[in-house]
Each structure stands twice: as structure tokens, then as C-alpha cells.
PDB file of C-alpha atoms and ligand atoms in Angstrom:
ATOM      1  CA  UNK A 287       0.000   0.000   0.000  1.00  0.00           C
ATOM      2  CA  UNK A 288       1.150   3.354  -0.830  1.00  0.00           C
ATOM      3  CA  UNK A 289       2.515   5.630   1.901  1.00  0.00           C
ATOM      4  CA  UNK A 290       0.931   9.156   2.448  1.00  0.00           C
ATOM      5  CA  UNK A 291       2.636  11.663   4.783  1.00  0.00           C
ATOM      6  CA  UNK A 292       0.836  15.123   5.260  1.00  0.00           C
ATOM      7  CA  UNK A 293       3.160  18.354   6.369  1.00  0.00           C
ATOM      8  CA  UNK A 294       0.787  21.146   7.945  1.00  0.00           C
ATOM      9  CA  UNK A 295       2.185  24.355   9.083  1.00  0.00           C
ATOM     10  CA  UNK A 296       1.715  28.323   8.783  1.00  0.00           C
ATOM     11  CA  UNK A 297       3.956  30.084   5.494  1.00  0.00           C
ATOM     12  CA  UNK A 298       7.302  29.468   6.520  1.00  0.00           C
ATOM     13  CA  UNK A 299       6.861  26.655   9.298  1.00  0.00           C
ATOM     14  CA  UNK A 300       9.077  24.663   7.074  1.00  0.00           C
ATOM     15  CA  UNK A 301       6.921  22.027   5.224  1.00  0.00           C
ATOM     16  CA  UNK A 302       9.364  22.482   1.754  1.00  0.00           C
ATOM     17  CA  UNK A 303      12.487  22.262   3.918  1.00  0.00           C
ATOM     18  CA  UNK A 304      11.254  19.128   5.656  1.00  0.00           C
ATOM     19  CA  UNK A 305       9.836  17.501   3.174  1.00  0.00           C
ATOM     20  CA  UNK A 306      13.190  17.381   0.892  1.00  0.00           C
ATOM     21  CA  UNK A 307      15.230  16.128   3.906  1.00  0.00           C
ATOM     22  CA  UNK A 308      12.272  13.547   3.916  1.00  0.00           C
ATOM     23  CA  UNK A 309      12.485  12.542   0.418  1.00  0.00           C
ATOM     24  CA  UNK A 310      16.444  11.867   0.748  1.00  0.00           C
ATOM     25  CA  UNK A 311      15.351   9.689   4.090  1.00  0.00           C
ATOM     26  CA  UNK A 312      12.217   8.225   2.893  1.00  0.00           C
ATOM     27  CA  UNK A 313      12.653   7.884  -0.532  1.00  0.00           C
ATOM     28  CA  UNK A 314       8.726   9.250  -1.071  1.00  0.00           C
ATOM     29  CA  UNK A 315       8.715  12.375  -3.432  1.00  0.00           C
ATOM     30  CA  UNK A 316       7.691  15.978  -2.363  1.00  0.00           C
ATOM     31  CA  UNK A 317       4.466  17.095  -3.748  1.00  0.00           C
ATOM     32  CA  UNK A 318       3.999  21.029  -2.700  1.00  0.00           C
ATOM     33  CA  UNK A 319       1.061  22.593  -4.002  1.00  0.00           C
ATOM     34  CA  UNK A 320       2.760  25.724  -3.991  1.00  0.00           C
ATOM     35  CA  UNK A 321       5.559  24.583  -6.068  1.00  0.00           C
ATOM     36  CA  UNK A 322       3.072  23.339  -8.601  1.00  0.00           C
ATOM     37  CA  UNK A 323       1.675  26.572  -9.105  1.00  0.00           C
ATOM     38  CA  UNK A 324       4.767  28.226  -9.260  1.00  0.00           C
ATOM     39  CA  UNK A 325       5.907  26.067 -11.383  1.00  0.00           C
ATOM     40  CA  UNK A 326       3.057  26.281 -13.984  1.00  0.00           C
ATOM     41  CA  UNK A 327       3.077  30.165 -13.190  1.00  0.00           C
ATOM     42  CA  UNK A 328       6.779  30.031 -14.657  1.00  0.00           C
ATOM     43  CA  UNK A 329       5.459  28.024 -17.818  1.00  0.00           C
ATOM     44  CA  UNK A 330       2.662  30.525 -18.362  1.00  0.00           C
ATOM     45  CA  UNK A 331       0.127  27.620 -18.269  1.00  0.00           C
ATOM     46  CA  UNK A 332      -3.604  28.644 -17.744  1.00  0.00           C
ATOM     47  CA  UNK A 333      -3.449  26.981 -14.647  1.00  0.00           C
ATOM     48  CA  UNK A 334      -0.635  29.211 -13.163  1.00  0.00           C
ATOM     49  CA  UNK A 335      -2.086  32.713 -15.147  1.00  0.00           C
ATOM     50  CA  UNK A 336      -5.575  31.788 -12.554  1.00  0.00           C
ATOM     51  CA  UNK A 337      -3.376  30.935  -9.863  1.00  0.00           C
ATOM     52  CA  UNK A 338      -1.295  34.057  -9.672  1.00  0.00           C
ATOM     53  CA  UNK A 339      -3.999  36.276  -8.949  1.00  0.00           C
ATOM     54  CA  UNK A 340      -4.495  34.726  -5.226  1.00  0.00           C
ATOM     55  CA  UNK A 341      -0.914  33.836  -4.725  1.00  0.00           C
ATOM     56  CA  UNK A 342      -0.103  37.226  -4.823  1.00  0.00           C
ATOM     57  CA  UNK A 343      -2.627  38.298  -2.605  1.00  0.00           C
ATOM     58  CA  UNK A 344      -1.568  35.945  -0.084  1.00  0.00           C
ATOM     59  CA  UNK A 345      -4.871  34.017  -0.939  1.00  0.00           C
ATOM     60  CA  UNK A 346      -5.978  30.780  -1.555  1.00  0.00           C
ATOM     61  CA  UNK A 347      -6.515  29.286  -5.005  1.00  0.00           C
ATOM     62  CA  UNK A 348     -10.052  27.679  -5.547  1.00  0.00           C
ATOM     63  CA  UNK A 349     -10.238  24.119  -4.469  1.00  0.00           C
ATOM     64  CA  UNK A 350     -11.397  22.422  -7.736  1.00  0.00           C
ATOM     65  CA  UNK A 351      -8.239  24.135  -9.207  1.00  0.00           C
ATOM     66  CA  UNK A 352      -5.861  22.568  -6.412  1.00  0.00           C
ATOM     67  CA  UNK A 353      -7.829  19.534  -6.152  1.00  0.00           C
ATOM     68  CA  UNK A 354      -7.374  18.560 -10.265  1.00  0.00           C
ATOM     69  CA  UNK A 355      -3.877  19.463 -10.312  1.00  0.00           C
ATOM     70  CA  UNK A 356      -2.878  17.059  -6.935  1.00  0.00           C
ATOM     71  CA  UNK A 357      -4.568  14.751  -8.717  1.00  0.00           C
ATOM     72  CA  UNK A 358      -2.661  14.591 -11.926  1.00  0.00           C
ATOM     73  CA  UNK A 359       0.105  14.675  -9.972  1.00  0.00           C
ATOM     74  CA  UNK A 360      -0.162  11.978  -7.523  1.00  0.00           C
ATOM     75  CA  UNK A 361      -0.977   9.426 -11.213  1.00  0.00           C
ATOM     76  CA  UNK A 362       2.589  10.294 -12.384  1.00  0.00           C
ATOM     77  CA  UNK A 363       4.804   7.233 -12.012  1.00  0.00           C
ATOM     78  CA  UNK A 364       7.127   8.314  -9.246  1.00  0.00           C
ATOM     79  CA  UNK A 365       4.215   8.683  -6.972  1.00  0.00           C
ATOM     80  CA  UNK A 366       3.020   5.516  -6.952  1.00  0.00           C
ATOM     81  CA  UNK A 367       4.697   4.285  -3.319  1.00  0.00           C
ATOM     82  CA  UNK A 368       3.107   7.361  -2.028  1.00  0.00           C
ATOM     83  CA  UNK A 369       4.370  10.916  -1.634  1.00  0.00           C
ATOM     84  CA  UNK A 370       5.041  13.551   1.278  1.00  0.00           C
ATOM     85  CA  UNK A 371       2.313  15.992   0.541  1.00  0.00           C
ATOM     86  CA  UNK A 372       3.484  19.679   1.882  1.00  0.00           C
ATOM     87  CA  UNK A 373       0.898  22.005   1.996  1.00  0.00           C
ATOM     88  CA  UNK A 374      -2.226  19.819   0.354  1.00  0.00           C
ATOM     89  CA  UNK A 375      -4.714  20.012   1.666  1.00  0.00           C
ATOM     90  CA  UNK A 376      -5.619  23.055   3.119  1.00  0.00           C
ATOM     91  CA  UNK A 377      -9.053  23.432   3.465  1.00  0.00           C
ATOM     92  CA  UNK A 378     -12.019  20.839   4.511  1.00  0.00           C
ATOM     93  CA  UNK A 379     -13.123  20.557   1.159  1.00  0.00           C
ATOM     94  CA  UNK A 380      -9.876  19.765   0.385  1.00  0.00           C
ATOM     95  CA  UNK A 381      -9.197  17.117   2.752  1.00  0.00           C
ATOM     96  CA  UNK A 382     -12.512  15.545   1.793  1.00  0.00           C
ATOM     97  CA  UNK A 383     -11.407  15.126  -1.759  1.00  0.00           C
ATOM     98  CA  UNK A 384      -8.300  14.115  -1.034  1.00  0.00           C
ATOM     99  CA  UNK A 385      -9.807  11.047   0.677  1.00  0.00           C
ATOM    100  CA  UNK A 386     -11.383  10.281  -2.178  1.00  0.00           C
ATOM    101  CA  UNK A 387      -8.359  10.608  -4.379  1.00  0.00           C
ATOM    102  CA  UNK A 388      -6.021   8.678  -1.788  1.00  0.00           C
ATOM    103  CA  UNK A 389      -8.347   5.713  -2.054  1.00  0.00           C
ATOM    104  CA  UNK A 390      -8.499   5.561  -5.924  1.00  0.00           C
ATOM    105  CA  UNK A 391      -4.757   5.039  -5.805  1.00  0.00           C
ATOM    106  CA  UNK A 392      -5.174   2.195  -3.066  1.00  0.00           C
ATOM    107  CA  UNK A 393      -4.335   4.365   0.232  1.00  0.00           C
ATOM    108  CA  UNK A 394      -5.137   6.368   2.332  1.00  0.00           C
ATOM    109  CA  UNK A 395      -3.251   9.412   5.017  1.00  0.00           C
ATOM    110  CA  UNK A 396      -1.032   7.514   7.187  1.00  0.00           C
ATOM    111  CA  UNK A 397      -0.004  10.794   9.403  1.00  0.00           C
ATOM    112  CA  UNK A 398      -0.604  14.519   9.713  1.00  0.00           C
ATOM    113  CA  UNK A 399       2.453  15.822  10.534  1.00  0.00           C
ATOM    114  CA  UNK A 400       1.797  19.295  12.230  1.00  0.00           C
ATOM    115  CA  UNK A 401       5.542  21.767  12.182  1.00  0.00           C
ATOM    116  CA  UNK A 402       3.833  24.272  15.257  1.00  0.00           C
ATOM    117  CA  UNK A 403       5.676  27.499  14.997  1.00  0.00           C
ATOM    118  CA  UNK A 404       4.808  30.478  16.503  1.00  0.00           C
ATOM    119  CA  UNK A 405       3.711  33.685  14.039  1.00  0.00           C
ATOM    120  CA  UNK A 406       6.968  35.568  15.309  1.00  0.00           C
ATOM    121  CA  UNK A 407       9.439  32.943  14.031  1.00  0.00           C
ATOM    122  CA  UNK A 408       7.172  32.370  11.156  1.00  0.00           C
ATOM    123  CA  UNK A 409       7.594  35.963   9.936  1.00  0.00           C
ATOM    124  CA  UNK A 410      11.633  35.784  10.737  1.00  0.00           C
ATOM    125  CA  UNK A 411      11.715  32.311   8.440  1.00  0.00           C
ATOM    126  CA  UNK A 412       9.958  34.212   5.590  1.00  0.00           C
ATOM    127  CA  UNK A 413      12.001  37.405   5.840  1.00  0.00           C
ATOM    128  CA  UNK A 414      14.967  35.605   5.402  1.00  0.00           C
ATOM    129  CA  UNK A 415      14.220  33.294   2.746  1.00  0.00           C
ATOM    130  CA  UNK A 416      15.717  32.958  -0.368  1.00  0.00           C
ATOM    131  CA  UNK A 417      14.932  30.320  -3.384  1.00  0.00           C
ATOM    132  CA  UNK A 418      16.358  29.345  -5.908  1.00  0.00           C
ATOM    133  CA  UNK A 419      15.368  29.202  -9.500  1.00  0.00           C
ATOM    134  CA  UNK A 420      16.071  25.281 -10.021  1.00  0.00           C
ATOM    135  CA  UNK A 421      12.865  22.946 -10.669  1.00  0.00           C
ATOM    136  CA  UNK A 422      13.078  21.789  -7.541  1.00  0.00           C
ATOM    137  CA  UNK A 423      12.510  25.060  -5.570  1.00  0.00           C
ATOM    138  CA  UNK A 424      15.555  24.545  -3.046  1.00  0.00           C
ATOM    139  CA  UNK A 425      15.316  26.711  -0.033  1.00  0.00           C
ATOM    140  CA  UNK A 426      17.575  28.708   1.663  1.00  0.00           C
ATOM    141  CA  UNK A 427      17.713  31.165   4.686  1.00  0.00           C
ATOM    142  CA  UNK A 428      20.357  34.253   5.192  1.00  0.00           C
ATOM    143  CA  UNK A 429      20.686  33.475   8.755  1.00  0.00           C
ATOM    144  CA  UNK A 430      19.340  29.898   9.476  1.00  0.00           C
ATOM    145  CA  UNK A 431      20.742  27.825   6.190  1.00  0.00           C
ATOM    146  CA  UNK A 432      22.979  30.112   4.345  1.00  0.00           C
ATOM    147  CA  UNK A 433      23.757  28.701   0.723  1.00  0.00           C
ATOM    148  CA  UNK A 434      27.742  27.960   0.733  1.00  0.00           C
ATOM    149  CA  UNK A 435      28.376  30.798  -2.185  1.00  0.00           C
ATOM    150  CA  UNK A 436      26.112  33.966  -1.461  1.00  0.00           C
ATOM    151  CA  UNK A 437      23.006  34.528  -4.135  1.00  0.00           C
ATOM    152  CA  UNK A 438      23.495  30.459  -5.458  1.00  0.00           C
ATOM    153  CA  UNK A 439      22.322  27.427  -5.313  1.00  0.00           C
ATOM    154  CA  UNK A 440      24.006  24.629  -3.385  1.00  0.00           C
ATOM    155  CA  UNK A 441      22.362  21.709  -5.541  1.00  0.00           C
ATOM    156  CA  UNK A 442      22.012  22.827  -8.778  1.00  0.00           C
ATOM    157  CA  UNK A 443      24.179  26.233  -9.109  1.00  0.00           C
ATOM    158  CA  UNK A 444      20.821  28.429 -10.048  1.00  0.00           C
ATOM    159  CA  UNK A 445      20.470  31.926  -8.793  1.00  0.00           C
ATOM    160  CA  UNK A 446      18.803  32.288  -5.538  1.00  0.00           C
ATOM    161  CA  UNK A 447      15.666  34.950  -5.470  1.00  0.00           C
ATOM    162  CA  UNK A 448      13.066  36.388  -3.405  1.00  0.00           C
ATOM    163  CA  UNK A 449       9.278  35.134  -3.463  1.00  0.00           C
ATOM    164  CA  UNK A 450       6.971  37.889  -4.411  1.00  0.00           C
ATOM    165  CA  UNK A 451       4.534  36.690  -1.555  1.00  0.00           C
ATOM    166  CA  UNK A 452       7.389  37.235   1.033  1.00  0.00           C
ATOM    167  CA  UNK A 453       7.001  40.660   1.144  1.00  0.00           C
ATOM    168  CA  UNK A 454       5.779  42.139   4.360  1.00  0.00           C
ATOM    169  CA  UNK A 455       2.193  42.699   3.514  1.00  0.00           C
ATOM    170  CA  UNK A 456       1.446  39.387   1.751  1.00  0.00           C
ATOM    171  CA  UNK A 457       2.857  37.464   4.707  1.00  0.00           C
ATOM    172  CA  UNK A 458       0.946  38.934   7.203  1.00  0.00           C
ATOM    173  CA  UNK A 459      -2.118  38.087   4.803  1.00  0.00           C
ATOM    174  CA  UNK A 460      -0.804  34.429   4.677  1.00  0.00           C
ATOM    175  CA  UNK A 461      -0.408  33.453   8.235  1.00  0.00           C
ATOM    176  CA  UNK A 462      -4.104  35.234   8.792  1.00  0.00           C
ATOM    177  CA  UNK A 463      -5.239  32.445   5.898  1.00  0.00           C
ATOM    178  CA  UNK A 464      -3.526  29.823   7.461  1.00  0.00           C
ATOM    179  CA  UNK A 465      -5.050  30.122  10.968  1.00  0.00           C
ATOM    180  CA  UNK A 466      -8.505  31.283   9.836  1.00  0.00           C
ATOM    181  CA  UNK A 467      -8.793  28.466   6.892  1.00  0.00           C
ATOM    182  CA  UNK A 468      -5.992  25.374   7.387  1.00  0.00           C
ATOM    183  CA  UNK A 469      -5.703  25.514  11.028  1.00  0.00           C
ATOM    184  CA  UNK A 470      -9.050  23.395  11.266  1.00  0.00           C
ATOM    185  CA  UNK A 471      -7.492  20.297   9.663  1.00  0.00           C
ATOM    186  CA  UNK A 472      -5.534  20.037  12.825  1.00  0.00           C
ATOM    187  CA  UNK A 473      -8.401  19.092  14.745  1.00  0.00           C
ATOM    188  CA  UNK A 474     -10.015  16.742  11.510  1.00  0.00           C
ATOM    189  CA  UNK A 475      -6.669  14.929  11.864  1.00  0.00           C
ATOM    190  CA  UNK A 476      -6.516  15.078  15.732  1.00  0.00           C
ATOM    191  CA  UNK A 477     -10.141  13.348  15.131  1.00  0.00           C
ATOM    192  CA  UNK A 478      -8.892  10.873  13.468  1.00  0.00           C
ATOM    193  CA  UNK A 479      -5.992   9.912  15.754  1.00  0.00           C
ATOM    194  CA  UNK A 480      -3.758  10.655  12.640  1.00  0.00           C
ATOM    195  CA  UNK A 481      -2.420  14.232  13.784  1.00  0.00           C
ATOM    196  CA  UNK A 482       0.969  14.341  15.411  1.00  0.00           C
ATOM    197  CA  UNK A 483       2.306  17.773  16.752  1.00  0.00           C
ATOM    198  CA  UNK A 484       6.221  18.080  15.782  1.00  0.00           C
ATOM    199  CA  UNK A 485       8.280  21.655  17.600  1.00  0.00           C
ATOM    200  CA  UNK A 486       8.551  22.718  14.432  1.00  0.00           C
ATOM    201  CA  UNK A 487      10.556  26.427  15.917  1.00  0.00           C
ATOM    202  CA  UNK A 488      13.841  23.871  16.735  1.00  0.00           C
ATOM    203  CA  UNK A 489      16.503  23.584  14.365  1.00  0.00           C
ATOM    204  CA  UNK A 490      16.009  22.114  11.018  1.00  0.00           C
ATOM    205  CA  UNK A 491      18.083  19.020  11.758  1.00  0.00           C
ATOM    206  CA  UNK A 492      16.256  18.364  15.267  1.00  0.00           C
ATOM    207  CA  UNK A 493      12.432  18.954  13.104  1.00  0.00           C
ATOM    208  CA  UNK A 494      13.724  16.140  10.555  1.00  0.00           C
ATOM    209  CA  UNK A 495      14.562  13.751  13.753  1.00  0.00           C
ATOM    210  CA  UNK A 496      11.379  14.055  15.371  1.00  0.00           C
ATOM    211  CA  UNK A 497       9.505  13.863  11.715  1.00  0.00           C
ATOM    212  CA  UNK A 498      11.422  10.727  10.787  1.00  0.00           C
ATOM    213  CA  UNK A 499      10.391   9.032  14.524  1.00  0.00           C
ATOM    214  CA  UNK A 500       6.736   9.833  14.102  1.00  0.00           C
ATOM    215  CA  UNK A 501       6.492   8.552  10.447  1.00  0.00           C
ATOM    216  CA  UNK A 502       8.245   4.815  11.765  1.00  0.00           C
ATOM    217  CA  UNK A 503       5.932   4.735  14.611  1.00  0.00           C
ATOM    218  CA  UNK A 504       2.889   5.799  12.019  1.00  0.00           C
ATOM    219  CA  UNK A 505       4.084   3.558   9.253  1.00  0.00           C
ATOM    220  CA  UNK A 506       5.358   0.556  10.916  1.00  0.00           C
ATOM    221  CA  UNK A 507       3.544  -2.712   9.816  1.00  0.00           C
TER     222      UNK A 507
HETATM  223  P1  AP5 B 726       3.208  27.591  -0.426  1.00  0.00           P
HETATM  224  O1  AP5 B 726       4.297  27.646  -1.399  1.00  0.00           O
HETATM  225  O2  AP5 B 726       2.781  26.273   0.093  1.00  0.00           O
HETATM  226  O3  AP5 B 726       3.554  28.567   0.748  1.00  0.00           O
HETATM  227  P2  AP5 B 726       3.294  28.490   2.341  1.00  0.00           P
HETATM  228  O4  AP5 B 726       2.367  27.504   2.876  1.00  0.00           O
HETATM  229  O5  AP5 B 726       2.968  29.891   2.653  1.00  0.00           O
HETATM  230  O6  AP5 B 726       4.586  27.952   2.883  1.00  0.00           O
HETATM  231  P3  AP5 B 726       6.010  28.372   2.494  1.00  0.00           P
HETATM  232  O7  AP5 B 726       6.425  27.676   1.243  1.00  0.00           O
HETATM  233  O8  AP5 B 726       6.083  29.869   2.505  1.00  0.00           O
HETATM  234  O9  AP5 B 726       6.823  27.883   3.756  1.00  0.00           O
HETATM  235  P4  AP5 B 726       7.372  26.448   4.129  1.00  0.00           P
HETATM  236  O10 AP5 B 726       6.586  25.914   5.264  1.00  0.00           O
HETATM  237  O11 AP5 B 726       7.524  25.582   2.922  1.00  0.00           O
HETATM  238  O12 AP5 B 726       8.792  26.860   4.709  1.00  0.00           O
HETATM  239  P5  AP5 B 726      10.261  26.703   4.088  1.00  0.00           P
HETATM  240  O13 AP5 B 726      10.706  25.304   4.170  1.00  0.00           O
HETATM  241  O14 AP5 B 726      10.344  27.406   2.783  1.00  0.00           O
HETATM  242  O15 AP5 B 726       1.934  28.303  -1.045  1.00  0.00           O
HETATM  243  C1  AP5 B 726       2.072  29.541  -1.720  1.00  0.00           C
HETATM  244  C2  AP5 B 726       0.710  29.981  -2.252  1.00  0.00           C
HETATM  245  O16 AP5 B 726       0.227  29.015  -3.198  1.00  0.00           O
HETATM  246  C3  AP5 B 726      -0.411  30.079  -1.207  1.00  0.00           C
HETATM  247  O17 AP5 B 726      -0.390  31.331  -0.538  1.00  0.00           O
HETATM  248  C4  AP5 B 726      -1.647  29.900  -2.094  1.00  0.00           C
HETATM  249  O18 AP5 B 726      -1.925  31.066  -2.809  1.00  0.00           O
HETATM  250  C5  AP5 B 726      -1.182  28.833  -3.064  1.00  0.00           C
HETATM  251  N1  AP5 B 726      -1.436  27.471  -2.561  1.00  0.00           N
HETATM  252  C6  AP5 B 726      -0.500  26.536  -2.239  1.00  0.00           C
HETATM  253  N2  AP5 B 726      -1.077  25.412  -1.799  1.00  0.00           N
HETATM  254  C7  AP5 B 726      -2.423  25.633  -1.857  1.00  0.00           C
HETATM  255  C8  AP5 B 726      -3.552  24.856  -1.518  1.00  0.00           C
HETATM  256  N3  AP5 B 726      -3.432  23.597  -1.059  1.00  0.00           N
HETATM  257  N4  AP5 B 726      -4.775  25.406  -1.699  1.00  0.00           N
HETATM  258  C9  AP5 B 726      -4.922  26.640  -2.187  1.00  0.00           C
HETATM  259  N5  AP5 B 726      -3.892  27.458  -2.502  1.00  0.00           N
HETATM  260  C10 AP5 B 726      -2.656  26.949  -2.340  1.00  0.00           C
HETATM  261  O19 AP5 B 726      11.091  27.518   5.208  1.00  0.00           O
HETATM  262  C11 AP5 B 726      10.933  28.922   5.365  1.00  0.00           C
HETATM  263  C12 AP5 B 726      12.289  29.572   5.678  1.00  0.00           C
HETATM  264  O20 AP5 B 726      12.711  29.157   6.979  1.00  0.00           O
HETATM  265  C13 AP5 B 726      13.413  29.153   4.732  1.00  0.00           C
HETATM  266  O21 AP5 B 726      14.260  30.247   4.553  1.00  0.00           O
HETATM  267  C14 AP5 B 726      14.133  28.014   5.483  1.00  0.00           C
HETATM  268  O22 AP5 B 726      15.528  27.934   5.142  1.00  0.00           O
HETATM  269  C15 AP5 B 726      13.940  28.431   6.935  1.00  0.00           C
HETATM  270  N6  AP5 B 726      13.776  27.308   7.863  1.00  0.00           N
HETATM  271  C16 AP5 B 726      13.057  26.172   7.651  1.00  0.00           C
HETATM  272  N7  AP5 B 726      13.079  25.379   8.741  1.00  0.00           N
HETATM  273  C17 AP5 B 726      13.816  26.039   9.673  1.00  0.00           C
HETATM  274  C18 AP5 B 726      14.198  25.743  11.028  1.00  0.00           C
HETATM  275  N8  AP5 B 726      13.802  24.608  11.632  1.00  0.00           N
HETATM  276  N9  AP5 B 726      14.959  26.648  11.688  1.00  0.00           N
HETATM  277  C19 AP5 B 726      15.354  27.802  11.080  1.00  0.00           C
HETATM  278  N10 AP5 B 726      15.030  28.134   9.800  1.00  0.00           N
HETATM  279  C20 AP5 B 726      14.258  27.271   9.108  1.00  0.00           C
HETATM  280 MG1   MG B 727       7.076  25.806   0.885  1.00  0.00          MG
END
């Protein structure tokens, strides 16, 4: 049975960071919604021209939108022993359908891993942050995970840049979204005894111990 690990946290908790540490550990692939749509915002694809409008307002993109495009992801081959979902779903309807998805692909969530961090750290993380331009979004911080050579990329040598929704006012805007509109799911999960709550405001190393030990206990046979 496939494996399906969820990352939850406010803009900046460190779902993206996580989830590539996981993906080296694990061996399941990272599947950010954000990435997607940044992704298909840099190919000029319909889908990214209707998602810019709410990314950049710190908003939400329609669920049928999200929805669709998870689920042409998650048929692509290298999902098919599961996938580390960061930041899908975020939203009730969301989670609903992606019950239904999970279990037309033979699974279902395994564990909702919640990264708590409090809004002041959250807004330090974003600040700071620095991406680079490589398909694989790899994420850097000035103070917290400096990139060896200043401005590039560690992995693949691409030039590092700010996100537009980092500045001030759109971050504010996010966290607001994330406790008014994904903060819910915590309790759905905690509801379904699938939730576990990870310090997500240690250091990265210390978040990716603590992630790793909750996934064995959640996915042991
Ligand atoms: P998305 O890209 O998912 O943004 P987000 O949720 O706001 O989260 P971030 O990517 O900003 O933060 P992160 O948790 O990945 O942190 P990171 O690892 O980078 O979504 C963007 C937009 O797309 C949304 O606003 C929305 O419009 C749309 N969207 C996406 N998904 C959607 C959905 N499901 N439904 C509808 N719309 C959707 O880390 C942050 C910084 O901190 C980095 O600099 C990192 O180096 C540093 N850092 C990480 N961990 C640590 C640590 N432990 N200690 C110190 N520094 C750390
Ligand atoms: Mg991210």
C-alpha cells in the first residue's frame, strides 16, 4: 500500500524544507502545491495565469483548481509508493477530496504531521528566505541555512531569489489564511488519531529527527 505523509504548518513553518530532507530519508517524493503553481506560473500555463492572482494576494486558489492538479500529480509514475504531501490540503473541502483521491490510488493518510511554529518565528523564516530558480525550488535562509556561495544554489548552481509573496504585507495576509482556513485540519486529523504535533521552531536538523520518529511509529507494519 502506498505511503501518504501530510506536512501542515503556517507560510514558513518549514513544510518544503522538511519535506526534501524527507524525500532523501524516505525515498517518497515531495508534492507542494505551492511549487506546482509556481511552477506552472513560470510556464505561463492557464493553470498558473488563474493561480497568480491569489498567490499574490496571499490568498488561496479555488479548491477544484488545487484539487485537479494534486490529482494529476499523484498518477505520475514516481508517486506511486506514495508521496510527502506539503501544503495539500488546506481546506475541509480539500481534505474531503483528497480522501477520495487517496483511495483511488489504493491508500489512504497515514499521518498529519503538524511543524507548530509560533507567528513571530514564522515571519523571521519568511524574511529571510531565499529560493532558488532550479525545478526543484531549493530553499535557503540568510541566517538559518545560508547557501555555501552567497546569491546560489548549493544543488544545482541556479540563482537564488526572493518570493513575491514574502514581502511584508502578503505574509501577514498568509499566516491570517492559514489560521482562519488550514488551522481546522488540525483538529479533523486530531479526530482521526492521525495528527501528530512536531516543535517545528527547533533547528532544522532536530524537526527532521522528530519527523522521521513519528512517520516509523505511524508507518510501521
Ligand atoms: P506555499 O508555497 O505552500 O507557501 P506556504 O504555505 O505559505 O509555505 P512556504 O512555502 O512559505 O513555507 P514552508 O513551510 O515551505 O517553509 P520553508 O521550508 O520554505 O503556497 C504559496 C501559495 O500558493 C499560497 O499562498 C496559495 O496562494 C497557493 N497554494 C498553495 N497550496 C495551496 C492549496 N493547497 N490550496 C490553495 N492554494 C494553495 O522555510 C521557510 C524559511 O525558513 C526558509 O528560509 C528556510 O531555510 C527556513 N527554515 C526552515 N526550517 C527552519 C528551522 N527549523 N529553523 C530555522 N530556519 C528554518
Ligand atoms: Mg514551501
Amino acid at each position: 500500500m502506498p505511503t501518504y505523509l501530510l506536512l501542515i504548518g503556517g507560510p514558513g513553518a518549514g513544510k518544503g524544507t522538511q519535506a526534501q530532507g524527507l524525500r532523501e530519508k524516505l525515498g517518497l517524493p515531495q508534492v507542494s502545491s505551492g511549487d506546482l503553481f509556481r511552477d506552472n506560473l513560470k510556464r505561463q500555463t492557464p493553470l498558473g495565469q488563474q493561480a497568480q492572482k491569489f498567490m499574490d494576494r496571499g490568498e488561496l486558489v479555488p479548491d477544484g483548481l488545487t484539487v485537479s492538479m494534486i490529482r494529476e500529480r499523484l498518477k505520475l509514475p514516481d508517486a506511486a509508493g506514495g508521496v510527502v504531501l506539503d501544503g495539500f490540503p488546506r481546506t475541509m473541502p480539500q481534505a474531503q477530496a483528497l480522501d477520495g483521491l487517496l483511495a483511488e490510488f489504493g491508500g489512504r493518510v497515514n499521518v498529519a504531521l503538524y511543524m507548530k511554529v509560533d507567528e513571530r518565528v514564522l515571519l523571521e523564516r519568511l524574511s529571510g528566505r531565499w529560493v532558488c530558480r532550479g525545478a526543484e525550488q531549493h530553499t535557503y535562509h540568510l541566517r538559518f541555512n545560508p547557501p555555501k556561495t552567497p546569491g546560489v544554489c548549493d544543488v544545482d548552481g541556479t540563482e537564488l531569489f526572493q518570493r513575491v509573496d514574502d514581502a511584508a504585507e502578503v505574509q501577514a495576509r498568509r499566516i491570517k489564511v492559514f489560521f482562519e482556513q488550514t488551522a481546522p485540519l488540525i483538529a479533523l486529523y486530531t479526530e482521526r488519531g492521525l495528527l501528530v504535533e512536531i516543535d517545528g521552531a527547533q533547528p532544522i536538523a532536530q524537526v527532521t529527527a522528530d519527523l522521521l520518529a513519528a512517520v516509523a511509529t505511524r508507518t510501521a507494519a
